[in-house]
Amino acid sequence: MAHWRTASSSIAMPPPPPVTRALLIALLVVFGLQQIDALNLTTWLALWPVQDPRFWPWQLITYAFCHANGSHLFFNMLGLWMFGVELELLWGSRRFIQFLVASALAAGVIFAFFSLLFGSYVPIVGASGAIFGLLLAFGVLFPRRQILLFFVYQTDMRTAVFIFGALQVVLVLWNGGMNMSFLSNICHLGGMLGGWLMILWWRHRPPSFKRKSSPIRRVK
């Protein structure tokens, strides 16, 4: 069982609530179906650039359910479990779904914009954009919560969000040209942007990392 370290105690992670549990199962099922070549599922669900004839509007959401390989799936499921459980319990299922959709959709739109701008025809898959949105939300709501960064260094969530965000910016600038690494990193930032905008919409003011608890009321 995972534990979040705090200054005074350890908080045991509760079991996944309904939406988080359903998403974890769905990610596993879709990944299994991706392995059946005859279904050609990735072609239909991956997010293709809008200039590609294989693009369909539903892909702006369905791409988040597909993954490139087992490690890609594992780390996204781990992030969903680490951050999604408490956020769904806090917000309720409806707002949790809204937030995930906003983060995934923003990441998808950012991908569509840059792939069109640079004339790329490479599709993208993965829930990473939505997970980065959850990361940002967790840092906003629980800024002092301790986390073992990269499973090595203990720090608080506020610092972790800044580190992950800065790392994505550095990688975007480092890559420079249009390639898969550039697209992935820019989508991660897009997911954080989508999450930030959703919190802004809920609060009617910019999110802050200064409060220990969220003023957002739980809504089912």
PDB file of C-alpha atoms in Angstrom:
ATOM      1  CA  MET A   1       0.000   0.000   0.000  1.00  0.00           C
ATOM      2  CA  ALA A   2       1.238   3.460  -0.904  1.00  0.00           C
ATOM      3  CA  HIS A   3       1.663   6.133   1.746  1.00  0.00           C
ATOM      4  CA  TRP A   4       1.926   9.878   1.449  1.00  0.00           C
ATOM      5  CA  ARG A   5       4.389  11.269   3.993  1.00  0.00           C
ATOM      6  CA  THR A   6       3.317  14.342   5.974  1.00  0.00           C
ATOM      7  CA  ALA A   7       5.071  16.258   8.715  1.00  0.00           C
ATOM      8  CA  SER A   8       3.170  14.476  11.429  1.00  0.00           C
ATOM      9  CA  SER A   9       1.921  11.164  10.111  1.00  0.00           C
ATOM     10  CA  SER A  10       1.444   8.759   7.244  1.00  0.00           C
ATOM     11  CA  ILE A  11      -1.817   8.779   5.303  1.00  0.00           C
ATOM     12  CA  ALA A  12      -2.823   5.431   3.835  1.00  0.00           C
ATOM     13  CA  MET A  13      -4.127   5.633   0.285  1.00  0.00           C
ATOM     14  CA  PRO A  14      -7.829   4.613   0.191  1.00  0.00           C
ATOM     15  CA  PRO A  15      -9.086   2.155  -2.434  1.00  0.00           C
ATOM     16  CA  PRO A  16      -9.926   3.674  -5.847  1.00  0.00           C
ATOM     17  CA  PRO A  17     -13.384   5.296  -6.027  1.00  0.00           C
ATOM     18  CA  PRO A  18     -15.730   4.408  -8.943  1.00  0.00           C
ATOM     19  CA  VAL A  19     -14.417   6.611 -11.771  1.00  0.00           C
ATOM     20  CA  THR A  20     -10.741   6.052 -10.994  1.00  0.00           C
ATOM     21  CA  ARG A  21     -11.318   2.309 -10.723  1.00  0.00           C
ATOM     22  CA  ALA A  22     -13.285   2.239 -13.997  1.00  0.00           C
ATOM     23  CA  LEU A  23     -10.562   4.205 -15.790  1.00  0.00           C
ATOM     24  CA  LEU A  24      -7.805   1.902 -14.529  1.00  0.00           C
ATOM     25  CA  ILE A  25      -9.747  -1.090 -15.850  1.00  0.00           C
ATOM     26  CA  ALA A  26     -10.525   0.667 -19.131  1.00  0.00           C
ATOM     27  CA  LEU A  27      -6.856   1.488 -19.724  1.00  0.00           C
ATOM     28  CA  LEU A  28      -5.917  -2.154 -19.228  1.00  0.00           C
ATOM     29  CA  VAL A  29      -8.715  -3.408 -21.488  1.00  0.00           C
ATOM     30  CA  VAL A  30      -7.934  -0.969 -24.294  1.00  0.00           C
ATOM     31  CA  PHE A  31      -4.233  -1.787 -24.128  1.00  0.00           C
ATOM     32  CA  GLY A  32      -5.064  -5.483 -24.387  1.00  0.00           C
ATOM     33  CA  LEU A  33      -7.287  -4.856 -27.410  1.00  0.00           C
ATOM     34  CA  GLN A  34      -4.516  -2.797 -29.008  1.00  0.00           C
ATOM     35  CA  GLN A  35      -2.440  -5.966 -29.174  1.00  0.00           C
ATOM     36  CA  ILE A  36      -4.985  -7.596 -31.512  1.00  0.00           C
ATOM     37  CA  ASP A  37      -3.785  -6.486 -34.918  1.00  0.00           C
ATOM     38  CA  ALA A  38      -7.019  -7.386 -36.653  1.00  0.00           C
ATOM     39  CA  LEU A  39      -8.929  -4.749 -34.679  1.00  0.00           C
ATOM     40  CA  ASN A  40      -6.613  -1.944 -35.821  1.00  0.00           C
ATOM     41  CA  LEU A  41      -7.768  -0.124 -32.689  1.00  0.00           C
ATOM     42  CA  THR A  42      -4.846   2.270 -32.403  1.00  0.00           C
ATOM     43  CA  THR A  43      -5.513   3.686 -35.855  1.00  0.00           C
ATOM     44  CA  TRP A  44      -9.087   4.534 -34.899  1.00  0.00           C
ATOM     45  CA  LEU A  45      -8.468   5.809 -31.359  1.00  0.00           C
ATOM     46  CA  ALA A  46      -5.026   7.468 -31.559  1.00  0.00           C
ATOM     47  CA  LEU A  47      -5.000  11.226 -32.141  1.00  0.00           C
ATOM     48  CA  TRP A  48      -3.931  11.909 -35.712  1.00  0.00           C
ATOM     49  CA  PRO A  49      -3.053  15.422 -36.906  1.00  0.00           C
ATOM     50  CA  VAL A  50      -6.074  17.262 -38.252  1.00  0.00           C
ATOM     51  CA  GLN A  51      -4.536  17.411 -41.733  1.00  0.00           C
ATOM     52  CA  ASP A  52      -4.324  13.611 -41.859  1.00  0.00           C
ATOM     53  CA  PRO A  53      -7.342  11.828 -43.421  1.00  0.00           C
ATOM     54  CA  ARG A  54      -7.293   9.404 -40.505  1.00  0.00           C
ATOM     55  CA  PHE A  55      -8.253  12.173 -38.053  1.00  0.00           C
ATOM     56  CA  TRP A  56     -11.689  12.008 -36.428  1.00  0.00           C
ATOM     57  CA  PRO A  57     -13.035  14.387 -33.745  1.00  0.00           C
ATOM     58  CA  TRP A  58     -13.515  11.655 -31.125  1.00  0.00           C
ATOM     59  CA  GLN A  59      -9.764  11.068 -31.137  1.00  0.00           C
ATOM     60  CA  LEU A  60      -9.310  14.256 -29.074  1.00  0.00           C
ATOM     61  CA  ILE A  61     -10.463  12.132 -26.125  1.00  0.00           C
ATOM     62  CA  THR A  62      -9.924   8.489 -27.121  1.00  0.00           C
ATOM     63  CA  TYR A  63      -6.184   8.923 -27.628  1.00  0.00           C
ATOM     64  CA  ALA A  64      -5.824   9.105 -23.848  1.00  0.00           C
ATOM     65  CA  PHE A  65      -7.001   5.479 -23.532  1.00  0.00           C
ATOM     66  CA  CYS A  66      -4.307   4.105 -25.866  1.00  0.00           C
ATOM     67  CA  HIS A  67      -0.659   3.563 -24.968  1.00  0.00           C
ATOM     68  CA  ALA A  68       2.511   2.867 -26.890  1.00  0.00           C
ATOM     69  CA  ASN A  69       3.864   0.085 -24.658  1.00  0.00           C
ATOM     70  CA  GLY A  70       3.636  -1.500 -21.235  1.00  0.00           C
ATOM     71  CA  SER A  71       5.867   0.990 -19.416  1.00  0.00           C
ATOM     72  CA  HIS A  72       3.927   3.915 -20.893  1.00  0.00           C
ATOM     73  CA  LEU A  73       0.718   2.356 -19.578  1.00  0.00           C
ATOM     74  CA  PHE A  74       2.190   1.496 -16.169  1.00  0.00           C
ATOM     75  CA  PHE A  75       3.407   4.988 -15.303  1.00  0.00           C
ATOM     76  CA  ASN A  76       0.177   6.630 -16.435  1.00  0.00           C
ATOM     77  CA  MET A  77      -1.875   4.165 -14.380  1.00  0.00           C
ATOM     78  CA  LEU A  78       0.414   4.823 -11.417  1.00  0.00           C
ATOM     79  CA  GLY A  79      -0.137   8.578 -11.760  1.00  0.00           C
ATOM     80  CA  LEU A  80      -3.888   8.109 -12.069  1.00  0.00           C
ATOM     81  CA  TRP A  81      -3.930   6.024  -8.908  1.00  0.00           C
ATOM     82  CA  MET A  82      -1.581   8.294  -6.926  1.00  0.00           C
ATOM     83  CA  PHE A  83      -3.401  11.540  -7.699  1.00  0.00           C
ATOM     84  CA  GLY A  84      -6.827  10.499  -8.932  1.00  0.00           C
ATOM     85  CA  VAL A  85      -8.049   8.670  -5.832  1.00  0.00           C
ATOM     86  CA  GLU A  86      -7.982  11.637  -3.454  1.00  0.00           C
ATOM     87  CA  LEU A  87      -9.084  14.142  -6.079  1.00  0.00           C
ATOM     88  CA  GLU A  88     -12.154  12.110  -6.973  1.00  0.00           C
ATOM     89  CA  LEU A  89     -13.013  11.679  -3.294  1.00  0.00           C
ATOM     90  CA  LEU A  90     -12.643  15.437  -2.797  1.00  0.00           C
ATOM     91  CA  TRP A  91     -14.462  16.646  -5.904  1.00  0.00           C
ATOM     92  CA  GLY A  92     -16.922  13.858  -6.491  1.00  0.00           C
ATOM     93  CA  SER A  93     -17.172  11.826  -9.695  1.00  0.00           C
ATOM     94  CA  ARG A  94     -18.762  14.501 -11.886  1.00  0.00           C
ATOM     95  CA  ARG A  95     -16.149  17.179 -11.319  1.00  0.00           C
ATOM     96  CA  PHE A  96     -13.365  14.623 -11.474  1.00  0.00           C
ATOM     97  CA  ILE A  97     -14.524  13.554 -14.947  1.00  0.00           C
ATOM     98  CA  GLN A  98     -14.834  17.196 -16.022  1.00  0.00           C
ATOM     99  CA  PHE A  99     -11.289  17.868 -14.915  1.00  0.00           C
ATOM    100  CA  LEU A 100      -9.847  14.830 -16.696  1.00  0.00           C
ATOM    101  CA  VAL A 101     -11.685  15.697 -19.906  1.00  0.00           C
ATOM    102  CA  ALA A 102     -10.457  19.297 -19.736  1.00  0.00           C
ATOM    103  CA  SER A 103      -6.840  18.203 -19.237  1.00  0.00           C
ATOM    104  CA  ALA A 104      -6.918  15.523 -21.952  1.00  0.00           C
ATOM    105  CA  LEU A 105      -8.758  17.784 -24.380  1.00  0.00           C
ATOM    106  CA  ALA A 106      -6.362  20.690 -23.827  1.00  0.00           C
ATOM    107  CA  ALA A 107      -3.385  18.399 -24.424  1.00  0.00           C
ATOM    108  CA  GLY A 108      -5.055  17.111 -27.599  1.00  0.00           C
ATOM    109  CA  VAL A 109      -5.787  20.611 -28.904  1.00  0.00           C
ATOM    110  CA  ILE A 110      -2.199  21.697 -28.226  1.00  0.00           C
ATOM    111  CA  PHE A 111      -0.995  18.638 -30.157  1.00  0.00           C
ATOM    112  CA  ALA A 112      -3.349  19.412 -33.051  1.00  0.00           C
ATOM    113  CA  PHE A 113      -2.143  23.015 -33.209  1.00  0.00           C
ATOM    114  CA  PHE A 114       1.577  22.232 -33.258  1.00  0.00           C
ATOM    115  CA  SER A 115       1.268  19.275 -35.611  1.00  0.00           C
ATOM    116  CA  LEU A 116      -0.647  21.497 -38.023  1.00  0.00           C
ATOM    117  CA  LEU A 117       1.835  24.356 -37.566  1.00  0.00           C
ATOM    118  CA  PHE A 118       4.837  22.155 -38.339  1.00  0.00           C
ATOM    119  CA  GLY A 119       3.124  19.869 -40.855  1.00  0.00           C
ATOM    120  CA  SER A 120       3.594  16.707 -38.809  1.00  0.00           C
ATOM    121  CA  TYR A 121       1.672  13.510 -39.645  1.00  0.00           C
ATOM    122  CA  VAL A 122       2.700  11.573 -36.527  1.00  0.00           C
ATOM    123  CA  PRO A 123      -0.173  10.439 -34.234  1.00  0.00           C
ATOM    124  CA  ILE A 124      -0.015  10.530 -30.454  1.00  0.00           C
ATOM    125  CA  VAL A 125      -1.386   8.263 -27.712  1.00  0.00           C
ATOM    126  CA  GLY A 126      -1.416   8.192 -23.918  1.00  0.00           C
ATOM    127  CA  ALA A 127      -3.090   9.619 -20.826  1.00  0.00           C
ATOM    128  CA  SER A 128      -0.011  11.645 -19.832  1.00  0.00           C
ATOM    129  CA  GLY A 129      -1.647  14.995 -20.559  1.00  0.00           C
ATOM    130  CA  ALA A 130      -4.527  14.189 -18.201  1.00  0.00           C
ATOM    131  CA  ILE A 131      -2.098  12.864 -15.574  1.00  0.00           C
ATOM    132  CA  PHE A 132      -0.074  16.076 -15.681  1.00  0.00           C
ATOM    133  CA  GLY A 133      -3.333  17.936 -15.132  1.00  0.00           C
ATOM    134  CA  LEU A 134      -3.975  15.806 -12.038  1.00  0.00           C
ATOM    135  CA  LEU A 135      -0.432  16.492 -10.869  1.00  0.00           C
ATOM    136  CA  LEU A 136      -1.000  20.224 -11.054  1.00  0.00           C
ATOM    137  CA  ALA A 137      -4.349  19.973  -9.253  1.00  0.00           C
ATOM    138  CA  PHE A 138      -2.817  17.900  -6.475  1.00  0.00           C
ATOM    139  CA  GLY A 139      -0.088  20.486  -6.021  1.00  0.00           C
ATOM    140  CA  VAL A 140      -2.659  23.282  -5.837  1.00  0.00           C
ATOM    141  CA  LEU A 141      -4.869  21.475  -3.322  1.00  0.00           C
ATOM    142  CA  PHE A 142      -2.179  19.764  -1.233  1.00  0.00           C
ATOM    143  CA  PRO A 143       0.941  21.940  -1.641  1.00  0.00           C
ATOM    144  CA  ARG A 144       2.609  20.697   1.567  1.00  0.00           C
ATOM    145  CA  ARG A 145       1.950  17.000   0.970  1.00  0.00           C
ATOM    146  CA  GLN A 146       5.217  15.095   0.786  1.00  0.00           C
ATOM    147  CA  ILE A 147       6.070  12.966  -2.240  1.00  0.00           C
ATOM    148  CA  LEU A 148       9.055  10.797  -3.092  1.00  0.00           C
ATOM    149  CA  LEU A 149      10.153  12.455  -6.319  1.00  0.00           C
ATOM    150  CA  PHE A 150      11.460   9.939  -8.885  1.00  0.00           C
ATOM    151  CA  PHE A 151      11.256   7.414  -6.004  1.00  0.00           C
ATOM    152  CA  VAL A 152      14.469   8.960  -4.614  1.00  0.00           C
ATOM    153  CA  TYR A 153      14.088  12.531  -3.331  1.00  0.00           C
ATOM    154  CA  GLN A 154      11.427  13.592  -0.834  1.00  0.00           C
ATOM    155  CA  THR A 155       9.862  16.981  -1.410  1.00  0.00           C
ATOM    156  CA  ASP A 156       6.476  18.692  -1.194  1.00  0.00           C
ATOM    157  CA  MET A 157       3.878  18.660  -3.971  1.00  0.00           C
ATOM    158  CA  ARG A 158       4.229  22.353  -4.734  1.00  0.00           C
ATOM    159  CA  THR A 159       7.914  21.897  -5.482  1.00  0.00           C
ATOM    160  CA  ALA A 160       7.217  18.714  -7.448  1.00  0.00           C
ATOM    161  CA  VAL A 161       4.753  20.524  -9.725  1.00  0.00           C
ATOM    162  CA  PHE A 162       7.278  23.277 -10.461  1.00  0.00           C
ATOM    163  CA  ILE A 163      10.015  20.708 -11.112  1.00  0.00           C
ATOM    164  CA  PHE A 164       7.891  18.649 -13.500  1.00  0.00           C
ATOM    165  CA  GLY A 165       6.583  21.743 -15.259  1.00  0.00           C
ATOM    166  CA  ALA A 166      10.045  23.265 -15.633  1.00  0.00           C
ATOM    167  CA  LEU A 167      11.410  19.950 -16.878  1.00  0.00           C
ATOM    168  CA  GLN A 168       8.786  19.836 -19.637  1.00  0.00           C
ATOM    169  CA  VAL A 169       9.635  23.402 -20.687  1.00  0.00           C
ATOM    170  CA  VAL A 170      13.346  22.561 -20.798  1.00  0.00           C
ATOM    171  CA  LEU A 171      12.680  19.431 -22.860  1.00  0.00           C
ATOM    172  CA  VAL A 172      10.474  21.363 -25.299  1.00  0.00           C
ATOM    173  CA  LEU A 173      13.216  23.969 -25.794  1.00  0.00           C
ATOM    174  CA  TRP A 174      15.902  21.294 -25.950  1.00  0.00           C
ATOM    175  CA  ASN A 175      14.130  19.296 -28.656  1.00  0.00           C
ATOM    176  CA  GLY A 176      13.466  22.409 -30.675  1.00  0.00           C
ATOM    177  CA  GLY A 177      12.250  20.689 -33.838  1.00  0.00           C
ATOM    178  CA  MET A 178       9.084  18.715 -34.479  1.00  0.00           C
ATOM    179  CA  ASN A 179       9.553  15.146 -33.241  1.00  0.00           C
ATOM    180  CA  MET A 180       7.809  12.723 -30.896  1.00  0.00           C
ATOM    181  CA  SER A 181       9.642  14.011 -27.819  1.00  0.00           C
ATOM    182  CA  PHE A 182       8.634  17.584 -28.618  1.00  0.00           C
ATOM    183  CA  LEU A 183       5.004  16.579 -29.153  1.00  0.00           C
ATOM    184  CA  SER A 184       4.892  14.541 -25.944  1.00  0.00           C
ATOM    185  CA  ASN A 185       6.374  17.309 -23.805  1.00  0.00           C
ATOM    186  CA  ILE A 186       4.176  20.011 -25.295  1.00  0.00           C
ATOM    187  CA  CYS A 187       1.121  17.813 -24.633  1.00  0.00           C
ATOM    188  CA  HIS A 188       2.165  17.421 -20.993  1.00  0.00           C
ATOM    189  CA  LEU A 189       2.221  21.198 -20.680  1.00  0.00           C
ATOM    190  CA  GLY A 190      -1.119  21.336 -22.468  1.00  0.00           C
ATOM    191  CA  GLY A 191      -2.609  18.966 -19.910  1.00  0.00           C
ATOM    192  CA  MET A 192      -1.365  21.168 -17.071  1.00  0.00           C
ATOM    193  CA  LEU A 193      -2.807  24.217 -18.816  1.00  0.00           C
ATOM    194  CA  GLY A 194      -6.185  22.516 -19.229  1.00  0.00           C
ATOM    195  CA  GLY A 195      -6.245  21.564 -15.551  1.00  0.00           C
ATOM    196  CA  TRP A 196      -5.247  25.077 -14.503  1.00  0.00           C
ATOM    197  CA  LEU A 197      -8.013  26.603 -16.630  1.00  0.00           C
ATOM    198  CA  MET A 198     -10.602  24.242 -15.171  1.00  0.00           C
ATOM    199  CA  ILE A 199      -9.633  25.174 -11.614  1.00  0.00           C
ATOM    200  CA  LEU A 200      -9.720  28.835 -12.665  1.00  0.00           C
ATOM    201  CA  TRP A 201     -13.233  28.306 -14.021  1.00  0.00           C
ATOM    202  CA  TRP A 202     -14.379  26.660 -10.785  1.00  0.00           C
ATOM    203  CA  ARG A 203     -12.820  29.274  -8.514  1.00  0.00           C
ATOM    204  CA  HIS A 204     -13.355  32.314 -10.744  1.00  0.00           C
ATOM    205  CA  ARG A 205      -9.805  33.320  -9.869  1.00  0.00           C
ATOM    206  CA  PRO A 206      -6.261  32.030 -10.568  1.00  0.00           C
ATOM    207  CA  PRO A 207      -5.242  28.871  -8.673  1.00  0.00           C
ATOM    208  CA  SER A 208      -2.861  29.387  -5.770  1.00  0.00           C
ATOM    209  CA  PHE A 209      -0.282  27.059  -4.241  1.00  0.00           C
ATOM    210  CA  LYS A 210      -0.494  28.807  -0.843  1.00  0.00           C
ATOM    211  CA  ARG A 211      -3.493  27.069   0.716  1.00  0.00           C
ATOM    212  CA  LYS A 212      -3.332  23.676   2.407  1.00  0.00           C
ATOM    213  CA  SER A 213      -6.919  22.845   1.520  1.00  0.00           C
ATOM    214  CA  SER A 214      -9.133  23.659  -1.429  1.00  0.00           C
ATOM    215  CA  PRO A 215     -12.062  26.056  -1.328  1.00  0.00           C
ATOM    216  CA  ILE A 216     -13.682  23.927  -4.019  1.00  0.00           C
ATOM    217  CA  ARG A 217     -16.675  22.234  -2.500  1.00  0.00           C
ATOM    218  CA  ARG A 218     -17.309  18.587  -3.138  1.00  0.00           C
ATOM    219  CA  VAL A 219     -20.018  18.171  -5.739  1.00  0.00           C
ATOM    220  CA  LYS A 220     -21.378  14.773  -6.741  1.00  0.00           C
TER     221      LYS A 220
END
